Amino acid sequence: MSGIVTRDGSPAPGATITFTALASGQQVAVAVAGRDGRFRVPLAAGDYSIAATAEHGMAWIPDRRITGLDIAIELSGGCHAVTGRVNAAGVPDVDAMFSRHSSNSGDTFVAKVRGDGRFSLCLPAGEYTALLSGAVLSAGSGVSVPSTGDIQLHGHLTREIKRAPGFTSVIPHGIDDLIADIQRSRARLIGLGEATHGSAEFVTERARLTFELAKRARLQLILLEVEAIAALTLDRYVDGEDVDLARAVAGLKFWTADTYEFLHFLEGVREYNAAHADARIRIWGVDAQETQGPAALLVDHAQQLGLSADDRALLELVADARAKAVRPLTAARRAELDRLLSRLSAPGGSTDLDTQLAVAARSLAIQVGYLDGDFDAMYDARRNAGMAELANFIVRRTGAQRACLWAHNDHVSRFSPSDPTMGGRLSELLSTDYYPVGFFFGEGSSRAWDPAHEIGVISHALKPPPPYSLEGALLAATGAQRIAWLALAALPREVRTWLETPRYVRELGAVYNGDDRAMILLDLRSAFDGLVIIPTVHDTSPTPTGVRRAKH
């Protein structure tokens, strides 16, 4: 397929054009326009998104049918100049990639890095993750456009990152070593991640570490990446009340939690509490993605909270459709809502119910905040900040001496190549009192949505990791037969030196888009204090209500 890129009707030499296949969500080709503005690229017929950029113009085509005929791309001046420098002067074939934070597929703009290490392009306003690819690789970093001044991107030669290490040191990797480091850190909150939502071992092995911390390190609280108010029923169950557990877990409405492995974990917490009446474990949720439960809890206690009829009307407005009715409110009416939620966010007393009501109000305030400005671009960062706020409030409010937080690695991590993380915010709020542990895998399988959402949540095979990845290198060094429980501070010097360079790790969320898109380059020293690497993982076992099928 060939085409031409123009700006105001004239050829746009040097423009870079990126093609993303809509069927897979994968970037499949990058072309550079010649002096005459023309380009050629090997593309099969199909539907693509196209992102084109040059020094003084850009084009974003979200959906274009490619049939093999020539296409014409006209650059617009409605963009902002972005310039930068990389530490790769003289290295050929280096790209600076800017992926916009949005719900679109394929709005990734690419600039070729020149021989002097500089690059320039024009981008629409928004939030981006910038990284290097080609002969030099870098972990992603957040960039806001418009930007002021040069953007500095630091990368490493691809051939060095993709070289397997030859560690000679003995690497301690028992669970006792990790627990000892957590105890030495005196951390109040331990983040326990997972590289996939749908592998059973991330439930069972986090449970194992959680119970060991309860026995040895006085862990009293478990925070979960589930709805805060819906999770109150789980706490009642583990405290010994007569609760239909399967119904309570189904009520969370997360297929990721609606599994037999998670049910068994909660049963284990209930049994632990029955045997340790003086050291019971509480459970709270920290997610904020559902408005009906929090609003209903506040309205149910209207008299205690001193709610007027108008207050109740505002809360009922927020409850419906994840607060979408808030958007058309006048500025004065919105200010009234904000003042109400702010007042209700302060606990009125010292009881559990007072805490629950405050959490409900905070959850609603967080979710109302999602609607301001660019929802798609800012949602992930706002959700992470919201979960961190709830986690910090619950830990401090309950007075737990030690707590753990179950969530995806992307949330638990102090640092992510894309959005600010929950773990990063918790590190600010709790300082040295936060200790994140990333959980990774070697091979096996995991449940997740198929890329096109045409089938449902299904099993996906996960092949062995490359020898240069974190998982491949450390499983080889520790024997690859047992789970590796690793405290970064206790690793041999040669391993810590190796980790000074960003390394590839594998993870996937609710959707599996193939092995290539499951690999990310991550600065692990900035992200985690501990690592757990499981040699082989298997699918979680969904309950009947945990099965998800596509709706046709």
Coordinates of C-alpha atoms in Angstrom, one line a residue:
M1 CA 0.0 0.0 0.0
S2 CA 1.3 3.5 -0.8
G3 CA 0.2 7.0 -0.1
I4 CA 1.1 10.7 0.3
V5 CA 1.2 13.0 3.3
T6 CA 0.5 16.7 2.7
R7 CA 0.3 19.9 4.7
D8 CA -1.8 22.7 3.2
G9 CA -1.7 20.9 -0.1
S10 CA 2.1 20.6 -0.2
P11 CA 4.1 17.4 0.4
A12 CA 5.2 16.8 4.0
P13 CA 8.7 15.2 3.8
G14 CA 9.8 13.3 6.9
A15 CA 6.3 12.9 8.3
T16 CA 6.0 9.6 10.3
I17 CA 2.9 7.5 9.8
T18 CA 1.8 4.8 12.3
F19 CA -0.7 2.1 11.5
T20 CA -2.6 0.1 14.1
A21 CA -4.8 -2.8 13.2
L22 CA -8.2 -2.3 14.9
A23 CA -8.9 -6.0 15.0
S24 CA -5.9 -6.8 17.2
G25 CA -5.1 -3.4 18.7
Q26 CA -1.5 -4.0 17.6
Q27 CA 0.8 -1.4 15.9
V28 CA 1.7 -3.2 12.7
A29 CA 3.7 -0.6 10.6
V30 CA 5.5 2.7 10.8
A31 CA 6.4 4.6 7.6
V32 CA 8.3 7.7 6.9
A33 CA 7.4 10.0 4.0
G34 CA 10.1 10.8 1.5
R35 CA 11.0 14.2 0.0
D36 CA 7.9 14.1 -2.2
G37 CA 5.6 13.2 0.8
R38 CA 5.1 9.7 -0.5
F39 CA 5.4 6.5 1.5
R40 CA 5.0 2.8 1.0
V41 CA 4.1 0.2 3.6
P42 CA 3.2 -3.5 3.5
L43 CA -0.3 -3.7 4.9
A44 CA -3.0 -6.3 4.4
A45 CA -6.5 -5.1 3.6
G46 CA -8.4 -4.3 6.7
D47 CA -9.4 -1.6 9.2
Y48 CA -6.7 0.6 10.8
S49 CA -6.2 3.6 12.9
I50 CA -3.6 6.0 11.5
A51 CA -1.5 8.5 13.5
A52 CA 0.7 10.9 11.4
T53 CA 3.0 13.6 12.7
A54 CA 5.7 16.0 11.4
E55 CA 7.4 19.0 12.9
H56 CA 4.5 21.4 12.2
G57 CA 1.4 19.2 11.7
M58 CA -0.4 16.0 12.6
A59 CA -3.3 13.8 11.6
W60 CA -5.4 11.3 13.6
I61 CA -7.7 9.0 11.7
P62 CA -9.4 6.6 14.2
D63 CA -10.9 4.2 11.6
R64 CA -9.8 3.9 8.0
R65 CA -10.4 1.0 5.6
I66 CA -7.3 0.0 3.7
T67 CA -7.9 -1.8 0.4
G68 CA -4.5 -1.6 -1.3
L69 CA -5.3 1.7 -3.1
D70 CA -3.3 4.9 -2.5
I71 CA -4.4 6.9 0.5
A72 CA -3.9 10.6 1.1
I73 CA -3.3 12.0 4.6
E74 CA -3.6 15.8 5.2
L75 CA -1.8 17.1 8.3
S76 CA -3.5 19.7 10.4
G77 CA -1.9 22.5 12.3
G78 CA -4.1 22.0 15.3
C79 CA -1.3 20.6 17.5
H80 CA 1.5 21.6 19.7
A81 CA 5.3 21.4 18.9
V82 CA 7.2 18.9 21.1
T83 CA 10.9 18.7 21.0
G84 CA 13.4 16.5 23.0
R85 CA 16.7 14.8 23.2
V86 CA 17.8 11.3 24.0
N87 CA 21.1 9.8 25.1
A88 CA 21.5 8.0 21.8
A89 CA 23.4 10.4 19.6
G90 CA 24.9 8.6 16.7
V91 CA 22.8 5.4 17.2
P92 CA 20.7 4.7 14.0
D93 CA 17.1 3.5 14.0
V94 CA 15.8 5.0 17.2
D95 CA 12.1 6.1 17.5
A96 CA 10.5 8.3 20.1
M97 CA 7.0 7.1 20.7
F98 CA 4.2 9.1 22.3
S99 CA 1.0 7.1 23.2
R100 CA -1.9 9.2 24.1
H101 CA -4.0 8.3 27.2
S102 CA -7.4 7.7 25.7
S103 CA -10.0 5.0 25.0
N104 CA -8.9 5.0 21.3
S105 CA -6.9 2.3 19.7
G106 CA -3.7 3.4 17.9
D107 CA -3.3 7.1 18.7
T108 CA 0.5 6.6 19.1
F109 CA 2.6 9.2 17.4
V110 CA 6.2 8.4 16.4
A111 CA 9.2 10.7 15.7
K112 CA 12.5 9.5 14.3
V113 CA 15.5 10.4 16.4
R114 CA 18.1 12.3 14.4
G115 CA 21.8 11.6 14.5
D116 CA 22.4 14.4 17.0
G117 CA 20.0 12.6 19.4
R118 CA 17.2 15.2 19.0
F119 CA 13.6 14.7 17.8
S120 CA 10.6 16.9 17.1
L121 CA 6.9 16.3 16.3
C122 CA 3.5 17.9 16.7
L123 CA 0.9 16.4 19.0
P124 CA -2.7 17.1 20.0
A125 CA -3.1 18.3 23.6
G126 CA -3.4 15.5 26.1
E127 CA -1.5 13.1 28.4
Y128 CA 1.0 10.7 26.9
T129 CA 3.4 8.0 27.8
A130 CA 6.7 8.6 26.0
L131 CA 9.3 5.9 25.4
L132 CA 12.1 4.9 23.0
S133 CA 12.0 1.9 20.7
G134 CA 14.2 0.4 17.9
A135 CA 17.9 0.2 18.6
V136 CA 17.5 1.9 22.0
L137 CA 14.8 1.1 24.6
S138 CA 13.4 3.0 27.6
A139 CA 10.8 2.5 30.2
G140 CA 7.8 4.9 29.6
S141 CA 7.5 8.3 31.3
G142 CA 4.5 10.5 31.5
V143 CA 4.4 13.7 29.4
S144 CA 1.7 16.4 29.2
V145 CA 1.1 18.3 26.0
P146 CA 1.5 21.3 25.6
S147 CA 4.9 20.9 27.3
T148 CA 7.5 23.5 28.1
G149 CA 11.1 22.9 27.2
D150 CA 12.9 19.8 25.9
I151 CA 11.7 16.4 26.9
Q152 CA 14.7 14.2 28.0
L153 CA 14.4 10.5 27.4
H154 CA 17.0 8.1 28.7
G155 CA 17.4 4.8 27.1
H156 CA 19.6 1.7 26.9
L157 CA 20.9 -0.2 23.9
T158 CA 18.4 -2.9 22.9
R159 CA 21.1 -5.5 22.4
E160 CA 22.2 -5.0 26.1
I161 CA 18.7 -5.2 27.5
K162 CA 18.0 -8.4 25.4
R163 CA 21.2 -10.1 26.6
A164 CA 20.6 -12.9 29.2
P165 CA 22.7 -12.4 32.4
G166 CA 25.0 -15.1 33.7
F167 CA 24.6 -14.7 37.4
T168 CA 27.2 -16.6 39.5
S169 CA 26.0 -15.7 43.0
V170 CA 23.7 -17.8 45.2
I171 CA 20.4 -16.0 45.4
P172 CA 18.4 -16.5 48.6
H173 CA 14.7 -17.0 47.6
G174 CA 12.7 -18.5 50.4
I175 CA 9.6 -17.0 51.9
D176 CA 11.3 -16.5 55.2
D177 CA 13.8 -14.1 53.5
L178 CA 11.1 -11.9 52.1
I179 CA 9.1 -11.8 55.4
A180 CA 12.3 -11.0 57.3
D181 CA 12.9 -8.0 55.0
I182 CA 9.3 -6.8 55.4
Q183 CA 9.7 -7.0 59.2
R184 CA 13.0 -5.1 59.1
S185 CA 11.4 -2.4 57.0
R186 CA 8.7 -1.8 59.7
A187 CA 6.3 -1.1 56.8
R188 CA 2.7 -0.5 57.9
L189 CA 1.2 -1.4 54.5
I190 CA 2.5 -4.2 52.2
G191 CA 1.3 -4.1 48.6
L192 CA 0.8 -7.6 47.1
G193 CA 0.5 -7.5 43.4
E194 CA -0.4 -9.9 40.6
A195 CA 0.8 -10.0 37.0
T196 CA -2.6 -11.4 35.8
H197 CA -6.1 -11.2 37.1
G198 CA -6.9 -14.8 36.0
S199 CA -4.2 -17.1 37.3
A200 CA -5.0 -19.1 40.4
E201 CA -1.5 -19.0 42.0
F202 CA -1.7 -15.3 42.4
V203 CA -4.6 -15.9 44.8
T204 CA -3.2 -18.9 46.6
E205 CA 0.4 -17.6 47.0
R206 CA -0.7 -14.1 48.1
A207 CA -2.9 -15.9 50.6
R208 CA 0.0 -17.9 51.8
L209 CA 2.1 -14.7 52.3
T210 CA -0.8 -12.9 53.9
F211 CA -1.4 -15.6 56.5
E212 CA 2.3 -15.8 57.3
L213 CA 2.4 -12.1 57.8
A214 CA -0.6 -12.4 60.1
K215 CA 1.1 -15.0 62.2
R216 CA 4.6 -13.5 62.3
A217 CA 4.1 -9.7 61.7
R218 CA 0.8 -8.8 63.3
L219 CA -1.1 -8.2 60.1
Q220 CA -4.6 -7.1 61.0
L221 CA -6.1 -5.7 57.8
I222 CA -6.5 -6.9 54.2
L223 CA -7.4 -4.3 51.6
L224 CA -8.8 -5.5 48.2
E225 CA -9.1 -4.1 44.7
V226 CA -12.9 -4.5 44.9
E227 CA -15.7 -2.0 45.6
A228 CA -15.3 -0.5 49.0
I229 CA -19.0 -0.6 50.1
A230 CA -19.8 -4.0 48.4
A231 CA -16.8 -5.5 50.4
L232 CA -18.4 -4.7 53.7
T233 CA -20.3 -8.0 53.4
L234 CA -17.0 -9.9 53.1
D235 CA -15.8 -8.4 56.3
R236 CA -19.0 -9.5 58.0
Y237 CA -18.4 -13.0 56.7
V238 CA -14.8 -13.3 57.9
D239 CA -15.9 -11.9 61.3
G240 CA -18.2 -15.0 61.7
E241 CA -21.6 -13.7 60.6
D242 CA -24.1 -15.8 58.8
V243 CA -23.5 -14.5 55.3
D244 CA -24.0 -16.2 51.9
L245 CA -20.4 -16.0 50.8
A246 CA -21.0 -17.0 47.1
R247 CA -23.7 -14.4 46.8
A248 CA -21.5 -11.7 48.5
V249 CA -18.6 -12.3 46.1
A250 CA -20.9 -12.4 43.1
G251 CA -22.3 -9.0 44.3
L252 CA -18.8 -7.5 43.8
K253 CA -19.6 -7.9 40.1
F254 CA -15.9 -8.5 39.3
W255 CA -15.2 -11.7 37.4
T256 CA -11.6 -11.5 38.6
A257 CA -12.8 -12.1 42.2
D258 CA -15.7 -14.5 41.5
T259 CA -13.6 -17.6 41.6
Y260 CA -13.4 -20.7 43.9
E261 CA -9.8 -19.7 44.8
F262 CA -11.0 -16.4 46.2
L263 CA -13.8 -18.0 48.0
H264 CA -11.4 -20.5 49.6
F265 CA -9.2 -17.6 50.7
L266 CA -12.1 -15.8 52.4
E267 CA -13.0 -19.1 54.1
G268 CA -9.4 -19.3 55.3
V269 CA -9.6 -15.8 56.8
R270 CA -12.8 -16.7 58.6
E271 CA -11.2 -19.9 60.0
Y272 CA -8.1 -17.9 61.1
N273 CA -10.3 -15.3 62.9
A274 CA -12.2 -18.0 64.7
A275 CA -8.9 -19.4 66.0
H276 CA -7.4 -16.0 66.8
A277 CA -10.1 -14.0 68.6
D278 CA -7.5 -11.5 69.9
A279 CA -5.9 -10.9 66.5
R280 CA -8.7 -10.9 64.0
I281 CA -8.1 -9.8 60.4
R282 CA -10.5 -7.2 58.9
I283 CA -11.3 -6.9 55.2
W284 CA -12.0 -3.6 53.3
G285 CA -12.3 -2.8 49.6
V286 CA -10.6 0.3 48.2
D287 CA -12.0 0.6 44.6
A288 CA -14.3 3.3 43.5
Q289 CA -16.2 2.3 40.4
E290 CA -19.8 1.9 41.5
T291 CA -22.1 4.6 42.9
Q292 CA -25.3 2.9 43.9
G293 CA -24.0 1.1 47.0
P294 CA -22.3 4.1 48.5
A295 CA -25.2 6.4 47.8
A296 CA -27.7 3.9 49.2
L297 CA -25.7 3.5 52.4
L298 CA -25.7 7.3 53.0
V299 CA -29.4 7.7 52.3
D300 CA -30.2 4.7 54.6
H301 CA -28.6 6.7 57.4
A302 CA -30.1 10.1 56.5
Q303 CA -31.3 10.8 60.0
Q304 CA -27.9 10.1 61.6
L305 CA -26.2 12.2 59.0
G306 CA -28.6 15.0 59.2
L307 CA -29.5 14.9 55.5
S308 CA -32.2 17.2 54.2
A309 CA -34.6 16.3 51.4
D310 CA -32.4 18.2 49.0
D311 CA -29.3 16.3 50.2
R312 CA -31.1 13.0 49.6
A313 CA -32.1 14.2 46.1
L314 CA -28.4 15.0 45.3
L315 CA -27.3 11.6 46.5
E316 CA -30.0 9.8 44.5
L317 CA -28.8 11.8 41.5
V318 CA -25.3 10.6 42.0
A319 CA -26.4 7.0 42.5
D320 CA -27.7 6.4 39.0
A321 CA -25.4 5.4 36.1
R322 CA -22.1 6.1 37.8
A323 CA -23.0 9.7 38.5
K324 CA -23.4 10.7 34.8
A325 CA -26.3 13.0 35.7
V326 CA -23.8 15.2 37.5
R327 CA -22.3 16.5 34.2
P328 CA -25.1 18.8 33.2
L329 CA -25.5 20.3 36.7
T330 CA -25.0 24.1 37.0
A331 CA -21.9 25.3 38.7
A332 CA -23.9 26.3 41.8
R333 CA -25.6 22.9 42.0
R334 CA -22.3 21.1 41.6
A335 CA -20.8 23.2 44.3
E336 CA -23.6 22.1 46.6
L337 CA -22.9 18.4 45.8
D338 CA -19.2 18.9 46.5
R339 CA -19.8 20.5 49.8
L340 CA -22.2 17.7 50.8
L341 CA -19.7 15.0 50.0
S342 CA -16.9 16.9 51.7
R343 CA -19.0 17.2 54.9
L344 CA -20.0 13.5 54.8
S345 CA -16.4 12.4 54.2
A346 CA -15.5 13.4 57.8
P347 CA -16.5 10.6 60.2
G348 CA -19.1 11.8 62.7
G349 CA -17.9 9.4 65.4
S350 CA -15.6 6.5 66.2
T351 CA -17.7 3.5 65.3
D352 CA -17.3 1.1 62.4
L353 CA -20.5 2.6 60.9
D354 CA -19.0 6.1 61.1
T355 CA -16.0 4.8 59.1
Q356 CA -18.2 3.1 56.6
L357 CA -20.3 6.2 56.0
A358 CA -17.1 8.3 55.5
V359 CA -15.7 5.8 53.0
A360 CA -19.0 5.8 51.1
A361 CA -18.9 9.6 50.8
R362 CA -15.3 9.6 49.8
S363 CA -16.0 7.0 47.2
L364 CA -18.7 9.1 45.7
A365 CA -16.5 12.2 45.7
I366 CA -13.8 10.3 43.9
Q367 CA -16.2 9.0 41.2
V368 CA -17.8 12.4 40.7
G369 CA -14.3 13.7 40.1
Y370 CA -13.8 11.2 37.3
L371 CA -16.3 13.2 35.2
D372 CA -14.4 16.5 35.2
G373 CA -12.5 17.3 32.0
D374 CA -11.1 14.5 29.8
F375 CA -12.6 11.3 31.4
D376 CA -10.7 8.8 29.2
A377 CA -7.3 10.4 29.5
M378 CA -7.5 11.0 33.3
Y379 CA -9.5 8.1 34.5
D380 CA -6.7 5.6 35.3
A381 CA -4.6 8.2 37.2
R382 CA -7.7 9.5 39.1
R383 CA -8.8 5.9 40.0
N384 CA -5.3 5.1 41.3
A385 CA -5.3 8.3 43.4
G386 CA -8.8 7.5 44.7
M387 CA -7.9 4.0 45.7
A388 CA -4.8 5.3 47.5
E389 CA -6.9 7.9 49.3
L390 CA -9.3 5.2 50.5
A391 CA -6.5 2.8 51.5
N392 CA -4.7 5.4 53.5
F393 CA -7.9 6.6 55.2
I394 CA -8.9 3.0 56.2
V395 CA -5.4 2.1 57.5
R396 CA -5.2 5.2 59.7
R397 CA -8.9 5.1 60.7
T398 CA -8.8 1.4 61.8
G399 CA -5.5 1.8 63.6
A400 CA -4.1 -1.3 62.0
Q401 CA -0.5 -1.9 62.9
R402 CA 0.1 -3.8 59.7
A403 CA -2.0 -4.2 56.6
C404 CA -1.7 -5.7 53.2
L405 CA -3.2 -4.6 49.9
W406 CA -4.2 -7.0 47.1
A407 CA -4.3 -5.4 43.6
H408 CA -2.7 -5.7 40.2
N409 CA 1.0 -5.0 39.9
D410 CA 0.2 -1.8 37.9
H411 CA -1.7 -0.5 41.0
V412 CA 0.7 -1.8 43.7
S413 CA 3.8 -0.6 42.0
R414 CA 5.4 2.7 43.0
F415 CA 6.0 3.5 39.4
S416 CA 4.4 2.6 36.1
P417 CA 5.4 3.4 32.5
S418 CA 2.0 5.1 32.0
D419 CA -0.1 6.7 34.7
P420 CA 0.7 7.6 38.3
T421 CA 0.0 4.5 40.4
M422 CA -1.8 3.8 43.6
G423 CA 1.5 2.6 45.0
G424 CA 3.2 5.8 44.1
R425 CA 0.6 7.9 45.9
L426 CA 0.7 5.6 48.9
S427 CA 4.5 6.0 49.1
E428 CA 3.8 9.8 49.3
L429 CA 1.1 9.4 51.9
L430 CA 2.8 6.7 54.0
S431 CA 6.5 7.4 53.2
T432 CA 8.6 4.5 54.4
D433 CA 5.5 2.8 55.8
Y434 CA 4.7 1.3 52.3
Y435 CA 6.4 -1.9 50.9
P436 CA 5.2 -3.1 47.5
V437 CA 5.8 -6.7 46.3
G438 CA 5.4 -7.5 42.6
F439 CA 4.1 -11.0 41.8
F440 CA 5.2 -12.5 38.4
F441 CA 5.0 -15.8 36.5
G442 CA 7.1 -18.1 34.3
E443 CA 4.7 -19.9 32.1
G444 CA 1.2 -21.5 32.1
S445 CA -2.1 -20.0 31.5
S446 CA -4.5 -17.2 32.6
R447 CA -8.1 -16.2 32.0
A448 CA -8.9 -12.9 30.4
W449 CA -11.1 -11.4 27.7
D450 CA -10.3 -12.1 24.1
P451 CA -9.0 -9.0 22.4
A452 CA -12.1 -8.4 20.3
H453 CA -14.5 -9.2 23.1
E454 CA -16.3 -11.7 20.8
I455 CA -16.0 -14.8 23.0
G456 CA -15.7 -13.9 26.7
V457 CA -13.2 -14.5 29.5
I458 CA -11.3 -17.5 28.3
S459 CA -8.0 -19.4 28.9
H460 CA -4.9 -18.1 27.2
A461 CA -1.6 -20.0 27.0
L462 CA 1.4 -18.2 28.4
K463 CA 4.7 -19.4 26.9
P464 CA 8.0 -19.4 28.9
P465 CA 9.6 -16.0 29.4
P466 CA 12.6 -14.8 27.4
P467 CA 16.0 -15.5 29.2
Y468 CA 16.7 -11.7 29.3
S469 CA 13.4 -10.9 31.2
L470 CA 13.2 -10.6 34.9
E471 CA 11.2 -13.8 35.2
G472 CA 13.5 -15.8 32.8
A473 CA 16.7 -14.6 34.4
L474 CA 15.8 -15.0 38.0
L475 CA 13.9 -18.3 37.6
A476 CA 17.0 -19.7 35.9
A477 CA 19.3 -18.4 38.7
T478 CA 17.1 -19.8 41.4
G479 CA 16.5 -23.2 39.8
A480 CA 13.1 -22.6 38.2
Q481 CA 11.5 -25.3 40.3
R482 CA 10.4 -23.4 43.3
I483 CA 8.7 -20.1 43.9
A484 CA 11.3 -17.4 44.2
W485 CA 10.5 -15.0 47.2
L486 CA 12.9 -12.1 46.8
A487 CA 13.7 -9.0 48.8
L488 CA 15.5 -6.6 46.5
A489 CA 17.7 -5.2 49.3
A490 CA 19.0 -8.7 50.1
L491 CA 19.9 -9.7 46.5
P492 CA 23.5 -10.2 45.6
R493 CA 25.3 -7.1 44.3
E494 CA 25.5 -8.5 40.7
V495 CA 21.8 -8.9 40.6
R496 CA 21.1 -5.5 42.0
T497 CA 23.5 -4.0 39.5
W498 CA 21.6 -5.8 36.7
L499 CA 18.4 -4.3 38.0
E500 CA 19.8 -0.8 37.7
T501 CA 18.8 -1.0 34.0
P502 CA 15.0 -1.3 33.2
R503 CA 14.1 -5.0 32.5
Y504 CA 11.2 -6.6 30.7
V505 CA 8.4 -8.1 32.8
R506 CA 5.2 -9.7 31.6
E507 CA 1.7 -8.8 32.8
L508 CA -1.8 -8.6 31.5
G509 CA -5.0 -7.2 32.8
A510 CA -8.6 -8.0 32.0
V511 CA -7.9 -8.4 28.3
Y512 CA -5.1 -10.6 26.7
N513 CA -3.7 -9.0 23.5
G514 CA -0.9 -11.5 22.9
D515 CA 2.6 -12.0 24.3
D516 CA 4.1 -9.0 22.5
R517 CA 1.8 -6.6 24.2
A518 CA 2.1 -8.3 27.5
M519 CA 5.8 -7.3 27.8
I520 CA 6.7 -4.0 29.4
L521 CA 10.0 -2.5 30.3
L522 CA 10.0 -1.5 33.9
D523 CA 12.4 0.1 36.4
L524 CA 12.0 -2.5 39.0
R525 CA 14.0 -0.8 41.7
S526 CA 11.7 2.2 41.6
A527 CA 8.6 0.0 41.4
F528 CA 9.0 -2.7 44.1
D529 CA 10.8 -3.6 47.3
G530 CA 10.1 -7.4 46.9
L531 CA 9.4 -9.8 44.1
V532 CA 7.7 -13.1 43.9
I533 CA 8.2 -15.2 40.8
I534 CA 6.0 -18.3 40.3
P535 CA 7.4 -20.8 37.8
T536 CA 4.0 -22.1 36.5
V537 CA 0.5 -20.6 36.8
H538 CA -2.9 -22.0 35.9
D539 CA -6.4 -20.6 35.2
T540 CA -8.5 -19.4 38.1
S541 CA -11.7 -21.5 38.5
P542 CA -14.8 -19.3 38.0
T543 CA -18.0 -19.9 39.9
P544 CA -21.2 -20.1 37.9
T545 CA -21.7 -16.3 38.4
G546 CA -18.0 -15.7 37.5
V547 CA -18.3 -16.9 33.9
R548 CA -18.3 -14.1 31.3
R549 CA -19.5 -14.5 27.7
A550 CA -19.6 -11.9 25.0
K551 CA -23.0 -10.4 24.3
H552 CA -23.9 -10.6 20.6

